[in-house]
C-alpha atoms as a PDB file:
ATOM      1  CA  UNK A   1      11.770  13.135  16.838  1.00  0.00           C
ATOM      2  CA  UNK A   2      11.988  16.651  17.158  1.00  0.00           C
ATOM      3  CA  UNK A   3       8.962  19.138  15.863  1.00  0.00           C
ATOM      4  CA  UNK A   4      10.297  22.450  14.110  1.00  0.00           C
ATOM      5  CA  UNK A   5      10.531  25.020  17.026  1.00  0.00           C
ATOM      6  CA  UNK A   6       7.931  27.237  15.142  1.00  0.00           C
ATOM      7  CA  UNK A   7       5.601  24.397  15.355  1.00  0.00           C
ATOM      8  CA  UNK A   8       6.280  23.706  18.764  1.00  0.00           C
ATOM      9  CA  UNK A   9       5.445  27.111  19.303  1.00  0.00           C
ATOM     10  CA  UNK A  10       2.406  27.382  17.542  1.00  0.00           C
ATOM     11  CA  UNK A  11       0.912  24.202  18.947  1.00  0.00           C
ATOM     12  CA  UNK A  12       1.743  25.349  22.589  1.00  0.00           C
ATOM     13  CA  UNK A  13      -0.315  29.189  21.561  1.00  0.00           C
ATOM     14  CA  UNK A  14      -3.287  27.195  20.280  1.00  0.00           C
ATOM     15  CA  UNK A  15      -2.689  24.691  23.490  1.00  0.00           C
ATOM     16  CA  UNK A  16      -3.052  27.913  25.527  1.00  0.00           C
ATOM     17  CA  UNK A  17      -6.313  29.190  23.853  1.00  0.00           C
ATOM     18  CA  UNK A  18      -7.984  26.180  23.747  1.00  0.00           C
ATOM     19  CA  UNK A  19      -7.449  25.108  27.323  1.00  0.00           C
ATOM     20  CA  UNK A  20      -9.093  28.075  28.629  1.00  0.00           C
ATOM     21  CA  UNK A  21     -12.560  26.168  27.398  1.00  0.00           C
ATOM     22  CA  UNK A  22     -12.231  23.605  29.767  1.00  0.00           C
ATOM     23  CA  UNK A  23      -9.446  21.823  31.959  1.00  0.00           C
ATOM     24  CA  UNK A  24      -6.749  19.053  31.681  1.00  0.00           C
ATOM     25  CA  UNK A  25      -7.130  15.646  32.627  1.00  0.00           C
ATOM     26  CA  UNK A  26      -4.385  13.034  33.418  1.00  0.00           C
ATOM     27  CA  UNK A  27      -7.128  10.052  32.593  1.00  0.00           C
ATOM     28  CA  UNK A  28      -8.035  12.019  29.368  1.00  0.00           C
ATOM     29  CA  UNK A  29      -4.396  12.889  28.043  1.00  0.00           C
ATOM     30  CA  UNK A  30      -3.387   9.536  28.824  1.00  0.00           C
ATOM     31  CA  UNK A  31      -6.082   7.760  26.475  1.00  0.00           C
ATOM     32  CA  UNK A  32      -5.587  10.397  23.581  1.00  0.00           C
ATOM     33  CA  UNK A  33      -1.528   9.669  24.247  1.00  0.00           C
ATOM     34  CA  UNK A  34      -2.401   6.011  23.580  1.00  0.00           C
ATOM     35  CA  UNK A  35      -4.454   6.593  20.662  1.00  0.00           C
ATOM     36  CA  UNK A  36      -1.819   8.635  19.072  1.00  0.00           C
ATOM     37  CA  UNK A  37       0.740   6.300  19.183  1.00  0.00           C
ATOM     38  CA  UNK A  38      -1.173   3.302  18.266  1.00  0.00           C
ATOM     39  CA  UNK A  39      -3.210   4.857  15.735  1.00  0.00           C
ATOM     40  CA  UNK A  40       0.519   6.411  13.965  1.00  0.00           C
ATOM     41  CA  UNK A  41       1.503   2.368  14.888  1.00  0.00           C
ATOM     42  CA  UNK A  42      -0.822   0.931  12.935  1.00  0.00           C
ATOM     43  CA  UNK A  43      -2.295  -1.354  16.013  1.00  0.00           C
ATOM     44  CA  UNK A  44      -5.933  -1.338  14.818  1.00  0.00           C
ATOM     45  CA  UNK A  45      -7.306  -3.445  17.720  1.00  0.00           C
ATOM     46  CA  UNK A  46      -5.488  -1.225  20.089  1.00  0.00           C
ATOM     47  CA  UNK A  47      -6.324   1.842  18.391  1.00  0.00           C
ATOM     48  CA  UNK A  48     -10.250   0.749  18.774  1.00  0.00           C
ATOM     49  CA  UNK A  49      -9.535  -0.222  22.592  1.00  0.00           C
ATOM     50  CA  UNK A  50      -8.060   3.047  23.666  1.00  0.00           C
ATOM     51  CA  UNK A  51     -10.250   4.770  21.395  1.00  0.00           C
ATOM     52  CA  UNK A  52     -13.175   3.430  23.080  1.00  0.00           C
ATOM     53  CA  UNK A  53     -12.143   4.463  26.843  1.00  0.00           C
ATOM     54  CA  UNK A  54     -11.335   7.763  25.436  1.00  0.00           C
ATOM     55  CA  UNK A  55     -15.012   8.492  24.222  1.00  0.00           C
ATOM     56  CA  UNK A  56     -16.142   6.955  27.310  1.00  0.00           C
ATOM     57  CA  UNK A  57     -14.207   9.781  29.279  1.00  0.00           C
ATOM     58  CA  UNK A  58     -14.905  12.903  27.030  1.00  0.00           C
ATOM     59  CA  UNK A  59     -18.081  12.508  25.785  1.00  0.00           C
ATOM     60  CA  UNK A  60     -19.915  13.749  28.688  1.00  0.00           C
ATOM     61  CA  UNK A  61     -17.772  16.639  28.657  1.00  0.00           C
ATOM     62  CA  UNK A  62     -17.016  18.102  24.972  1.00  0.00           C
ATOM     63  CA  UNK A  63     -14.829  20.713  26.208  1.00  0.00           C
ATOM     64  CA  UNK A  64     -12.212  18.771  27.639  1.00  0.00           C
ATOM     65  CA  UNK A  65     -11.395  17.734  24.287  1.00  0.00           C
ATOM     66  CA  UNK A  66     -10.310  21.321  22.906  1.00  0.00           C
ATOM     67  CA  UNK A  67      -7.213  21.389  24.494  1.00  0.00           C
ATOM     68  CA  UNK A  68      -6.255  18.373  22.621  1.00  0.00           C
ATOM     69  CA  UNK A  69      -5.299  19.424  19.236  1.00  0.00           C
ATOM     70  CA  UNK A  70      -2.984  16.338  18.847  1.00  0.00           C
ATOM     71  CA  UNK A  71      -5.553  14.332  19.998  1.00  0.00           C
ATOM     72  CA  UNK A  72      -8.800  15.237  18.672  1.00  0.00           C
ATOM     73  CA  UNK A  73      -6.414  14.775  14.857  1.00  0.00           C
ATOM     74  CA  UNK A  74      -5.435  11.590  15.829  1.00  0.00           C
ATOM     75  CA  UNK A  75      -9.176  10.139  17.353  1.00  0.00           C
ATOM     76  CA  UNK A  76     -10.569  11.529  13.830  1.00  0.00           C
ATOM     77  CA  UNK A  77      -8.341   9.641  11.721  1.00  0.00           C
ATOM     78  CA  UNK A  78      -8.647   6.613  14.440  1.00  0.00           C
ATOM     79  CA  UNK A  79     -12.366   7.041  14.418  1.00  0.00           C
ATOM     80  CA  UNK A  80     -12.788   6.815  10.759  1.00  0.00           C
ATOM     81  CA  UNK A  81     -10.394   3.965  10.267  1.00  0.00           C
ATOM     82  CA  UNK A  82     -12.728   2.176  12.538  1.00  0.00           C
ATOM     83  CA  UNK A  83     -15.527   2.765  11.014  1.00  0.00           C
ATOM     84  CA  UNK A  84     -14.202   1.360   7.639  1.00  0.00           C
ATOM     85  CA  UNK A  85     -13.117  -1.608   9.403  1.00  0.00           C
ATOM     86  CA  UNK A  86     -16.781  -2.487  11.351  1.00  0.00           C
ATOM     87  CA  UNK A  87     -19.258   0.009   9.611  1.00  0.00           C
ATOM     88  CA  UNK A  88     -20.970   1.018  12.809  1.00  0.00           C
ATOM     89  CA  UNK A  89     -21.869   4.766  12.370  1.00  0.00           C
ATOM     90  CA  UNK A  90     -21.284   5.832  15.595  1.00  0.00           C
ATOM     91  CA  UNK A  91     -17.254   6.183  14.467  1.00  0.00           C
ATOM     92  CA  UNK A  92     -18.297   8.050  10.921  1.00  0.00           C
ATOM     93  CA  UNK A  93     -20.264  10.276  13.161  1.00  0.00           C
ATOM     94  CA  UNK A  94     -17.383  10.485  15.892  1.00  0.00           C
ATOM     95  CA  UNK A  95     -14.551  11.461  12.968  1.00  0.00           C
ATOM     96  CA  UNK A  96     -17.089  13.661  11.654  1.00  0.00           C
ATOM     97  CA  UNK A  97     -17.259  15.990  14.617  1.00  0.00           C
ATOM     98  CA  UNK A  98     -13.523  16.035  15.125  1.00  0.00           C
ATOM     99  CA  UNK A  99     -12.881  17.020  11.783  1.00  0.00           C
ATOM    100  CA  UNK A 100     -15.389  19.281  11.839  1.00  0.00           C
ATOM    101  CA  UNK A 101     -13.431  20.702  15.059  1.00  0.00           C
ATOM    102  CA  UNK A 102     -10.712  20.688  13.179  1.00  0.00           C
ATOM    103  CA  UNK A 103     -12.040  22.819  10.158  1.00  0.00           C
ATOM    104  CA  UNK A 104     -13.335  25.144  12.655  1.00  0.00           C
ATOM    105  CA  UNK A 105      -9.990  26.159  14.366  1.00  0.00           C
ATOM    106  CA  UNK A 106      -8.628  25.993  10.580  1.00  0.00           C
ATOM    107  CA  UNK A 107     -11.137  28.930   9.492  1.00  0.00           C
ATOM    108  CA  UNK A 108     -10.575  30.889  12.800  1.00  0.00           C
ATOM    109  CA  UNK A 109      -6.642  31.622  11.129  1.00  0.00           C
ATOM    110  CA  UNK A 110      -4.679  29.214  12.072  1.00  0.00           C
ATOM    111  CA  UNK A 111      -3.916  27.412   9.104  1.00  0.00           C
ATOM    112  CA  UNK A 112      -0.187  26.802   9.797  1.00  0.00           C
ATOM    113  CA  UNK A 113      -1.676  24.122  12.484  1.00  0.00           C
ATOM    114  CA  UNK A 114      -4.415  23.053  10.993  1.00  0.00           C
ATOM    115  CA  UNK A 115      -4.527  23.233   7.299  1.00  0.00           C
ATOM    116  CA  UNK A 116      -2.812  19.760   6.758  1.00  0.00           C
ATOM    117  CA  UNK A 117      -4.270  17.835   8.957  1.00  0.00           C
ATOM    118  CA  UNK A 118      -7.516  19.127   7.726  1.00  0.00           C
ATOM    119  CA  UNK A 119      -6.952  18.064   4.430  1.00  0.00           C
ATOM    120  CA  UNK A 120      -5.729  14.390   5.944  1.00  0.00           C
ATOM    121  CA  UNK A 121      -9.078  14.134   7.514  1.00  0.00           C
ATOM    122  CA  UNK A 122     -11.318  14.828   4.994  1.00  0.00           C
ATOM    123  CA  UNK A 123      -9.742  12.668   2.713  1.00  0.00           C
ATOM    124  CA  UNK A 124     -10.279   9.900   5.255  1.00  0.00           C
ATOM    125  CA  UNK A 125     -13.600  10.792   5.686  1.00  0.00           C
ATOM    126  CA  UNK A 126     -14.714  10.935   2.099  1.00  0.00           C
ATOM    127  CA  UNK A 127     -13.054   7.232   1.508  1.00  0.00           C
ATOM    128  CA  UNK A 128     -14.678   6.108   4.601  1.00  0.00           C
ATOM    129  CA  UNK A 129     -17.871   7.371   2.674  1.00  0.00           C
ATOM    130  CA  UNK A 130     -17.195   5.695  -0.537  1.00  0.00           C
ATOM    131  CA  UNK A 131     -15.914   8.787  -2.601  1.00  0.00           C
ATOM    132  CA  UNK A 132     -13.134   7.464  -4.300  1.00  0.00           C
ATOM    133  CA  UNK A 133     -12.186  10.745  -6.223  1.00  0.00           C
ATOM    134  CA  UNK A 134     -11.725  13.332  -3.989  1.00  0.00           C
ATOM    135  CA  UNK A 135      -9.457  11.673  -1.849  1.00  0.00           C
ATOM    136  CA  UNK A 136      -6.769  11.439  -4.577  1.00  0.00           C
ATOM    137  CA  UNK A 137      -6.725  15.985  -4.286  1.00  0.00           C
ATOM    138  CA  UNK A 138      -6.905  16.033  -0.703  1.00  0.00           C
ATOM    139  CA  UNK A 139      -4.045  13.361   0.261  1.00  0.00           C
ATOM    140  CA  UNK A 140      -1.813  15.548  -1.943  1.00  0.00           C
ATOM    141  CA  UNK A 141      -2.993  18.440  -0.300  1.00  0.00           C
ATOM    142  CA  UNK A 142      -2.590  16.960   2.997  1.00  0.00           C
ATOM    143  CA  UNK A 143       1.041  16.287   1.835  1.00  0.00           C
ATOM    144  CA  UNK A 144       1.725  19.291   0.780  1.00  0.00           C
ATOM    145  CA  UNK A 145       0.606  21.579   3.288  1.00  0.00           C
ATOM    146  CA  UNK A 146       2.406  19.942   5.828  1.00  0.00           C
ATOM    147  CA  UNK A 147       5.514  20.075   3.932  1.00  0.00           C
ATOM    148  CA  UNK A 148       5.141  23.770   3.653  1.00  0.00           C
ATOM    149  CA  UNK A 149       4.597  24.063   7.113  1.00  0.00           C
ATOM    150  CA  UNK A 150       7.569  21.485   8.496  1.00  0.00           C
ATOM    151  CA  UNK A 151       5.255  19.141  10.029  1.00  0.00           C
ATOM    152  CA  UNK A 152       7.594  16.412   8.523  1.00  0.00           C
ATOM    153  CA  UNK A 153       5.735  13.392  11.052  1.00  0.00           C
ATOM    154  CA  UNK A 154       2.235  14.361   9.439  1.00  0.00           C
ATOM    155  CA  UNK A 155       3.497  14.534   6.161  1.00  0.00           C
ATOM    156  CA  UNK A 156       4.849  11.083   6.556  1.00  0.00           C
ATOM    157  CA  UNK A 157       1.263   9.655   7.646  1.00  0.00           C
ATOM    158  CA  UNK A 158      -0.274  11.365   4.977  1.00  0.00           C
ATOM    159  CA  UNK A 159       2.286   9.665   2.437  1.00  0.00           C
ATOM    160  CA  UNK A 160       1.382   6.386   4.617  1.00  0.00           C
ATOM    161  CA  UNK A 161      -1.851   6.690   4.008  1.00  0.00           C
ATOM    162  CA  UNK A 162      -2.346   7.850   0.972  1.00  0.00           C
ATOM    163  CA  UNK A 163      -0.686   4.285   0.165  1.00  0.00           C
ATOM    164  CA  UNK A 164      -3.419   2.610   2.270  1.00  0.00           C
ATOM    165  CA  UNK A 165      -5.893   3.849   0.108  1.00  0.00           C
ATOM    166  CA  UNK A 166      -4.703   3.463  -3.238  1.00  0.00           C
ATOM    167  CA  UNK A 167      -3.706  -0.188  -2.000  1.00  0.00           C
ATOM    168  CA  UNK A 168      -7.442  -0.707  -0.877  1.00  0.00           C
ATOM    169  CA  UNK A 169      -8.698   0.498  -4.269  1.00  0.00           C
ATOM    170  CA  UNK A 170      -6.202  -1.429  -6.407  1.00  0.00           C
ATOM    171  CA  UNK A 171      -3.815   0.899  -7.644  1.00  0.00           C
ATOM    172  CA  UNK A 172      -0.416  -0.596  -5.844  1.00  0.00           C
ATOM    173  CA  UNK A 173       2.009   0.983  -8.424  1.00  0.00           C
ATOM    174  CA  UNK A 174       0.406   4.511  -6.881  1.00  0.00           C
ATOM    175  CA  UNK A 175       0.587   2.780  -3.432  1.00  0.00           C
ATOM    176  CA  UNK A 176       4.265   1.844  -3.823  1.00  0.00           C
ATOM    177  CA  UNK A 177       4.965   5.793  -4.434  1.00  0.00           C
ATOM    178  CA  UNK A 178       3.251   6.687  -1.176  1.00  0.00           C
ATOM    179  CA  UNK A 179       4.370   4.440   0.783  1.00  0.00           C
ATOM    180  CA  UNK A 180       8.412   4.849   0.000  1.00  0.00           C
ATOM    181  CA  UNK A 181       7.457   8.526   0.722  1.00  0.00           C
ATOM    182  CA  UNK A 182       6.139   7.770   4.136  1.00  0.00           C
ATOM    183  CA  UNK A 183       8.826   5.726   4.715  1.00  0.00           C
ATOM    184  CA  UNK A 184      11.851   8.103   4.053  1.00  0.00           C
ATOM    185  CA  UNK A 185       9.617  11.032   5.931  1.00  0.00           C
ATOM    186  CA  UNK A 186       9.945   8.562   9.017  1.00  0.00           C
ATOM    187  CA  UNK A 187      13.339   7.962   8.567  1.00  0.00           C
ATOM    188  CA  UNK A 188      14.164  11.746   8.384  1.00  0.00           C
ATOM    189  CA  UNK A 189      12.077  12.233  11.274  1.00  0.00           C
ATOM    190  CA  UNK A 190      14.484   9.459  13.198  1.00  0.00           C
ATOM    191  CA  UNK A 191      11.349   7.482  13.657  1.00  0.00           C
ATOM    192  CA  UNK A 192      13.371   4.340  12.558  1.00  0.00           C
ATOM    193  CA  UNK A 193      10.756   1.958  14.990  1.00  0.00           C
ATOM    194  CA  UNK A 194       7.768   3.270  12.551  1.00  0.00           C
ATOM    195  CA  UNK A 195       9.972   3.011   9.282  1.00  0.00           C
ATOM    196  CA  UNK A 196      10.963  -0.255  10.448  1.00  0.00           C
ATOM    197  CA  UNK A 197       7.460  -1.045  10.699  1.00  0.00           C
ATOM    198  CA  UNK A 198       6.048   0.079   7.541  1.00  0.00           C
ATOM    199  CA  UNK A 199       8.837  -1.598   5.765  1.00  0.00           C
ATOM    200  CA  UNK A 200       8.193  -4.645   6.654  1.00  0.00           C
ATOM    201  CA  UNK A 201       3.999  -4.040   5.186  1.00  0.00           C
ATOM    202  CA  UNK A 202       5.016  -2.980   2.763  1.00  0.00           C
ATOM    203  CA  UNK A 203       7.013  -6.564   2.038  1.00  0.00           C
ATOM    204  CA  UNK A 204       4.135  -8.317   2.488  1.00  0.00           C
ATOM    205  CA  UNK A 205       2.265  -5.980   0.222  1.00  0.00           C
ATOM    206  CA  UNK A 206       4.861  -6.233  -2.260  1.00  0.00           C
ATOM    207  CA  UNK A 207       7.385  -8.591  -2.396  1.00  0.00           C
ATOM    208  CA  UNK A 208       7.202 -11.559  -4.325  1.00  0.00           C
ATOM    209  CA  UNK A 209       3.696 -10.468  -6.065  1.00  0.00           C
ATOM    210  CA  UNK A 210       5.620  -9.562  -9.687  1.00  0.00           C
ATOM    211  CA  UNK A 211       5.549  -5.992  -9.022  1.00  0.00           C
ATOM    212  CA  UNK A 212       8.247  -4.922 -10.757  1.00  0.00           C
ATOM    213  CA  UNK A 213       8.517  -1.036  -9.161  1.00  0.00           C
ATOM    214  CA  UNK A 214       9.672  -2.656  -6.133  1.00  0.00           C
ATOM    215  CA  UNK A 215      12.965  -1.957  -5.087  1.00  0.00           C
ATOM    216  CA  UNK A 216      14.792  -2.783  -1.796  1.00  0.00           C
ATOM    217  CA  UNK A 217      17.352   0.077  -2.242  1.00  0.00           C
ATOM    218  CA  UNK A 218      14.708   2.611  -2.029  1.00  0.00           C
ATOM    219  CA  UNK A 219      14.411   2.048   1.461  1.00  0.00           C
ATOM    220  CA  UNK A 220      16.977   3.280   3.503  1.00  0.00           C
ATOM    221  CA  UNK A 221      17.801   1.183   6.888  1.00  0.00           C
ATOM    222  CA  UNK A 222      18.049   2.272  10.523  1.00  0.00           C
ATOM    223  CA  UNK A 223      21.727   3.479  11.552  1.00  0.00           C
END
């Protein structure tokens, strides 16, 4: 599950800058750890749990956030998915401010970081607001950008979810595109636990419902 050394290198510069701000935490990187990997799991009680305990530790100190580019894209995305699921505003407002964060280190110039997930997030945020239009440009975008810039892991979430949204607004043939996309970005990435994962959703989505794009051989399996 390695990231392209030119990302690796990136992400460690902006690391470097945005420490400075503030200082690290053990009880801080842990939570943002957890809600990276539940979040990219798809455990939504989880993701709210650790999500939660996170706020609870940052929010009296904003800058300890900044040196958390990984996390403060991943608690944005978590943040908004929660907010879809119980409607409390606190979480729109929460995702908000991270992309927001986001955007701003994207307009400083460094788009090679930032311009994808950028993209992901305000397409999250503008279905999480009831736009149903927008999204469709800004998922591709999302998609794109980080195929341009070898972020092959956040390409595959975008392709994930993408699917999760055209799936929520009834377009599963669309979904079904996404989501083998996401998929075989996993896969490549030798994340064969997530691809594992989202094959078996996407069964339940699919199978058996008469949807005749389906196709098993699509999907390759773990070696």
């Amino acid at each position: 599950m390695r990231m392209p050394e030119k990302g690796i290198q990136e992400y460690r510069k902006e690391a470097v800058r945005m420490a400075l701000a503030g200082v690290w935490r053990s009880a801080d990187s842990s939570k943002g750890s957890r809600v990276q990997r539940t979040e990219m799991y798809g455990n939504y009680e989880e993701t709210k749990n650790n999500a939660e305990k996170y706020f609870e530790i940052t929010m009296p100190s904003w800058y300890l956030q900044a040196g958390y580019i990984i996390h403060t894209f991943f608690l944005g995305l978590a943040s908004l998915r929660i907010y879809r699921e119980t409607r409390d505003e606190v979480w729109v407002a929460r995702g908000s401010k991270l992309r927001e964060r986001i955007q701003s280190w994207n307009e400083q110039g460094s788009e090679w970081n930032f311009k994808n997930k950028l993209a992901l997030m305000q397409a999250e945020e503008a279905y999480s607001r009831g736009d149903f239009e927008s999204p469709k440009v800004l998922y591709d975008q999302a998609v794109t950008f980080a195929k341009q810039h070898k972020f092959i892991h956040e390409e595959a979430l975008a392709n994930e979810l993408a699917g999760k949204f055209y799936l929520a607004t009834g377009n599963k043939s669309v979904a079904l595109k996404y989501f083998t996309d996401a998929h075989e970005m996993y896969y490549e990435w030798n994340a064969f636990a997530k691809a594992k994962k989202l094959y078996a959703y996407i069964q339940d989505k699919f199978y058996g419902e008469g949807t005749s794009e389906f196709n098993h051989g699509a999907f390759r399996c773990e070696e």
